[in-house]
Amino acid sequence: MIAMKIKAILAIGIFLAGILLLSMTYSALAAPPPQGVQYSTPTPGPDGRIIYIVKAGDTCTSISLMTGVSEAYLRQTNHLDENCKLIEGASLVIGIGGPAFSSPSPGPSPSPTPILPTATPSQSGSAKVCVALFNDVNGDGKRQADTDAFDNYIVEGTEPIVIGGAVSLTSLTGPYSQTLDTVVGLDPVCFADVPLGKYTVSAAVPDGFNPTTVLTYELEVNPGDSAYVNFGAQIKVETTPSSAKKVSPWLGVFGALLLLVGVGLGVYAWRMKKPA
């Protein structure tokens, strides 16, 4: 009798172990990949500003998590108090983009940003084109930039310039072609005394960076214009294996074998217990 009880207990244990292994394998293979929160970036307005309309229940934290814009940027750009108090229906600036007509794929398109500081129109009738190749820290394709009352950039809340890159301005209607290297700091590099006409503005990112916007943009300038174009790039991130534990399909096979062995031992114990 003792031997029969031991066999029955052993059969039940093997059976349960098999079920456990099969469930682990099924869960690992059937679990869908985690889905992030999806947020559709609003279309930039004619002035280049990207606006978010505050909804009921919104906080600076929830808007920051949803849009990828820092709370500090929200407070500074929209002149909010320390508690970041929001009013339902209010318009918040969450970035600088470009007009809706300049959004070719792939990726966000660089665009003129007339709300950035502009220079006094040139007396010679030529134009000025300034180009920023910025470190797109959050990868949203929009430059977070903040300025004070004197149009000077504020370090906190402004994405800096990528060092080691280059920007070019090439005429589509004449011989003009210039290339400038990016410089450390927050200010774009500027092409002065640009004749009127149509141009291609382009950027080259340095090693260790990936572009987050299209790196070419066509621009038409007129006498006295001051145009600003932003290109984004982000530091390359080395991919690492998923932290989730990978369960081998062989565990499922082993679990099935354990189930069969458990069932077999159970049947054997039942037959031995059954009177002749």
Coordinates of C-alpha atoms in Angstrom, one line a residue:
M1 CA 0.0 0.0 0.0
I2 CA 2.8 2.4 0.9
A3 CA 4.5 1.8 -2.5
M4 CA 1.2 2.5 -4.3
K5 CA 0.7 5.7 -2.4
I6 CA 4.2 6.8 -3.2
K7 CA 3.6 6.1 -6.9
A8 CA 0.3 8.0 -6.8
I9 CA 1.9 11.0 -5.2
L10 CA 4.8 10.8 -7.7
A11 CA 2.3 10.6 -10.6
I12 CA 0.4 13.6 -9.3
G13 CA 3.7 15.6 -8.8
I14 CA 4.9 14.8 -12.3
F15 CA 1.5 15.7 -13.8
L16 CA 1.5 19.1 -12.1
A17 CA 5.1 19.8 -13.1
G18 CA 4.2 19.1 -16.7
I19 CA 1.2 21.5 -16.5
L20 CA 3.4 24.2 -15.0
L21 CA 6.1 23.8 -17.7
L22 CA 3.5 23.9 -20.5
S23 CA 1.8 27.0 -19.0
M24 CA 5.1 28.8 -18.8
T25 CA 5.9 28.0 -22.4
Y26 CA 2.5 29.1 -23.6
S27 CA 2.7 32.3 -21.7
A28 CA 6.1 33.1 -23.1
L29 CA 5.1 32.4 -26.7
A30 CA 1.6 33.9 -26.6
A31 CA 2.3 37.1 -24.7
P32 CA 2.1 40.1 -27.1
P33 CA 4.9 42.7 -27.1
P34 CA 4.2 45.6 -24.8
Q35 CA 2.5 48.5 -26.6
G36 CA 3.5 52.1 -25.9
V37 CA 1.1 54.9 -25.6
Q38 CA 0.4 56.3 -29.1
Y39 CA 0.2 60.0 -29.5
S40 CA -0.4 61.8 -32.8
T41 CA 1.6 65.1 -32.9
P42 CA -0.6 68.0 -33.8
T43 CA 0.2 69.7 -37.2
P44 CA 2.3 72.9 -36.8
G45 CA 0.5 76.1 -37.4
P46 CA 1.5 78.7 -40.1
D47 CA 3.9 80.3 -37.6
G48 CA 5.7 77.0 -37.0
R49 CA 4.4 76.5 -33.4
I50 CA 3.0 73.1 -32.4
I51 CA 0.0 73.6 -30.1
Y52 CA -1.6 71.2 -27.6
I53 CA -5.1 72.1 -26.3
V54 CA -5.5 71.3 -22.6
K55 CA -8.2 68.8 -21.8
A56 CA -10.1 68.0 -18.6
G57 CA -7.8 66.1 -16.2
D58 CA -4.6 67.1 -18.0
T59 CA -1.5 67.8 -15.9
C60 CA 2.0 68.9 -17.0
T61 CA 3.2 65.4 -16.0
S62 CA 0.6 63.6 -18.1
I63 CA 1.2 66.0 -21.1
S64 CA 5.0 65.5 -20.8
L65 CA 4.6 61.7 -20.7
M66 CA 2.2 61.8 -23.7
T67 CA 4.1 64.2 -25.9
G68 CA 7.8 63.7 -24.8
V69 CA 8.1 67.4 -24.0
S70 CA 9.7 68.1 -20.6
E71 CA 7.7 69.7 -17.8
A72 CA 10.4 72.4 -17.5
Y73 CA 9.9 73.3 -21.2
L74 CA 6.1 73.4 -20.8
R75 CA 6.5 75.8 -17.8
Q76 CA 9.1 78.1 -19.3
T77 CA 7.6 78.3 -22.9
N78 CA 4.1 78.8 -21.7
H79 CA 4.9 81.0 -18.7
L80 CA 3.2 78.7 -16.2
D81 CA 3.7 78.9 -12.4
E82 CA 5.8 76.6 -10.3
N83 CA 2.8 74.3 -9.7
C84 CA 2.3 74.1 -13.5
K85 CA -1.4 75.0 -13.2
L86 CA -3.4 74.4 -16.4
I87 CA -6.7 75.7 -17.6
E88 CA -9.0 73.5 -19.7
G89 CA -9.1 74.7 -23.3
A90 CA -5.9 76.7 -23.0
S91 CA -3.3 76.4 -25.8
L92 CA 0.2 75.1 -24.9
V93 CA 3.2 75.4 -27.2
I94 CA 4.9 72.0 -27.1
G95 CA 7.5 72.5 -29.9
I96 CA 8.6 74.3 -33.0
G97 CA 7.9 72.7 -36.3
G98 CA 7.0 74.0 -39.7
P99 CA 3.9 74.7 -41.8
A100 CA 1.6 71.8 -42.7
F101 CA 2.6 71.9 -46.4
S102 CA 6.2 71.0 -45.7
S103 CA 5.9 67.4 -44.3
P104 CA 7.4 65.0 -46.8
S105 CA 8.2 61.5 -45.7
P106 CA 10.2 59.8 -44.3
G107 CA 10.2 61.3 -40.9
P108 CA 9.4 64.9 -39.9
S109 CA 10.5 67.6 -42.3
P110 CA 12.8 70.4 -41.3
S111 CA 11.2 73.8 -41.8
P112 CA 11.6 77.5 -41.5
T113 CA 10.8 78.7 -37.9
P114 CA 10.0 82.4 -38.1
I115 CA 9.2 82.6 -34.4
L116 CA 12.9 82.2 -33.6
P117 CA 15.0 85.4 -33.3
T118 CA 15.2 87.3 -36.6
A119 CA 17.7 89.8 -37.8
T120 CA 17.1 93.3 -39.2
P121 CA 16.5 93.1 -42.9
S122 CA 19.6 93.5 -44.9
Q123 CA 20.1 96.9 -46.5
S124 CA 21.7 95.3 -49.5
G125 CA 18.6 93.5 -50.5
S126 CA 20.1 90.1 -49.8
A127 CA 18.8 87.5 -47.4
K128 CA 20.0 85.6 -44.3
V129 CA 19.6 81.9 -43.8
C130 CA 20.3 80.3 -40.5
V131 CA 20.4 76.5 -40.0
A132 CA 20.4 74.5 -36.7
L133 CA 21.5 70.9 -36.6
F134 CA 20.2 70.2 -33.1
N135 CA 20.5 67.3 -30.7
D136 CA 17.0 65.8 -30.8
V137 CA 17.1 64.3 -27.4
N138 CA 13.6 63.0 -27.3
G139 CA 13.6 62.0 -31.0
D140 CA 10.3 63.8 -31.9
G141 CA 11.8 65.7 -34.8
K142 CA 11.0 69.1 -33.3
R143 CA 13.5 71.4 -31.6
Q144 CA 12.6 72.4 -28.1
A145 CA 13.9 76.0 -27.9
D146 CA 13.2 78.8 -25.4
T147 CA 14.3 82.4 -25.5
D148 CA 14.2 85.3 -23.0
A149 CA 12.8 88.7 -23.5
F150 CA 16.0 89.7 -25.5
D151 CA 15.7 86.7 -27.9
N152 CA 18.7 85.0 -26.2
Y153 CA 18.4 81.2 -25.9
I154 CA 17.8 79.8 -22.4
V155 CA 20.0 76.8 -21.8
E156 CA 17.4 74.9 -19.8
G157 CA 14.7 73.8 -22.2
T158 CA 16.7 74.3 -25.4
E159 CA 18.1 71.3 -27.3
P160 CA 21.7 72.1 -28.1
I161 CA 23.6 72.1 -31.5
V162 CA 25.2 68.8 -32.6
I163 CA 29.0 69.3 -32.8
G164 CA 31.0 68.0 -35.8
G165 CA 28.2 68.3 -38.3
A166 CA 27.9 70.4 -41.4
V167 CA 25.2 72.4 -43.2
S168 CA 25.1 73.5 -46.8
L169 CA 23.2 76.1 -48.8
T170 CA 23.2 75.5 -52.6
S171 CA 21.3 77.6 -55.1
L172 CA 19.0 76.0 -57.6
T173 CA 19.0 79.0 -59.8
G174 CA 22.6 80.3 -59.6
P175 CA 26.2 79.6 -58.7
Y176 CA 25.9 80.2 -54.9
S177 CA 27.1 77.2 -52.8
Q178 CA 28.4 77.4 -49.2
T179 CA 29.0 74.9 -46.4
L180 CA 29.5 75.7 -42.7
D181 CA 30.5 73.6 -39.8
T182 CA 28.2 73.4 -36.8
V183 CA 29.5 75.2 -33.7
V184 CA 29.1 74.4 -30.0
G185 CA 26.3 76.1 -28.2
L186 CA 22.6 76.8 -28.9
D187 CA 22.8 79.2 -31.9
P188 CA 22.4 78.1 -35.5
V189 CA 25.1 78.9 -38.1
C190 CA 24.0 81.6 -40.6
F191 CA 24.7 82.3 -44.3
A192 CA 24.7 86.0 -44.8
D193 CA 24.3 88.0 -48.0
V194 CA 22.3 85.3 -49.7
P195 CA 21.0 86.4 -53.2
L196 CA 17.3 86.0 -53.9
G197 CA 16.3 82.7 -55.5
K198 CA 15.6 79.1 -54.7
Y199 CA 18.0 77.0 -52.6
T200 CA 18.5 73.5 -51.2
V201 CA 19.4 73.5 -47.5
S202 CA 21.0 70.3 -46.4
A203 CA 22.8 68.8 -43.3
A204 CA 25.3 66.1 -42.7
V205 CA 25.3 64.4 -39.2
P206 CA 28.6 63.3 -37.6
D207 CA 29.5 59.7 -36.7
G208 CA 27.5 58.5 -33.7
F209 CA 24.3 60.2 -34.7
N210 CA 21.2 59.2 -36.6
P211 CA 19.0 61.8 -38.3
T212 CA 15.5 62.3 -36.9
T213 CA 14.3 64.6 -39.7
V214 CA 14.7 64.7 -43.4
L215 CA 18.1 66.3 -44.0
T216 CA 17.3 68.4 -47.1
Y217 CA 14.9 71.2 -47.5
E218 CA 14.0 73.5 -50.5
L219 CA 13.7 77.2 -49.6
E220 CA 13.0 80.3 -51.6
V221 CA 14.4 83.6 -50.3
N222 CA 13.5 87.2 -51.2
P223 CA 15.5 90.3 -50.5
G224 CA 15.6 91.1 -46.8
D225 CA 14.4 87.7 -45.7
S226 CA 15.7 86.0 -42.5
A227 CA 14.9 82.3 -42.7
Y228 CA 15.6 79.6 -40.1
V229 CA 15.7 75.9 -40.8
N230 CA 16.0 73.1 -38.2
F231 CA 17.4 69.6 -38.7
G232 CA 17.4 67.0 -36.0
A233 CA 19.8 64.2 -35.1
Q234 CA 20.0 61.9 -32.2
I235 CA 22.8 59.9 -30.6
K236 CA 22.8 56.3 -31.7
V237 CA 21.7 53.9 -29.0
E238 CA 23.2 50.4 -29.1
T239 CA 20.5 47.8 -29.1
T240 CA 20.6 45.4 -26.2
P241 CA 18.9 42.0 -25.9
S242 CA 15.5 42.1 -24.3
S243 CA 15.5 41.8 -20.6
A244 CA 12.6 39.4 -20.7
K245 CA 13.6 35.8 -20.1
K246 CA 13.4 33.6 -23.2
V247 CA 11.7 30.3 -22.6
S248 CA 12.9 27.5 -24.8
P249 CA 10.3 25.5 -26.7
W250 CA 12.0 22.4 -25.4
L251 CA 10.5 23.1 -22.0
G252 CA 7.1 22.6 -23.6
V253 CA 8.2 19.3 -25.0
F254 CA 9.7 18.2 -21.7
G255 CA 6.4 19.3 -20.0
A256 CA 4.4 17.2 -22.4
L257 CA 6.6 14.1 -21.7
L258 CA 6.2 14.7 -17.9
L259 CA 2.4 14.7 -18.4
L260 CA 2.5 11.5 -20.3
V261 CA 4.7 9.9 -17.6
G262 CA 2.4 11.2 -14.9
V263 CA -0.6 9.8 -16.7
G264 CA 1.1 6.5 -17.2
L265 CA 2.1 6.2 -13.5
G266 CA -1.4 7.2 -12.5
V267 CA -3.0 4.4 -14.7
Y268 CA -0.4 1.9 -13.4
A269 CA -1.2 2.8 -9.8
W270 CA -4.9 2.6 -10.4
R271 CA -4.6 -0.9 -12.1
M272 CA -2.4 -2.1 -9.2
K273 CA -5.0 -0.9 -6.6
K274 CA -7.9 -2.5 -8.5
P275 CA -8.8 -5.9 -7.1
A276 CA -8.2 -8.9 -9.3

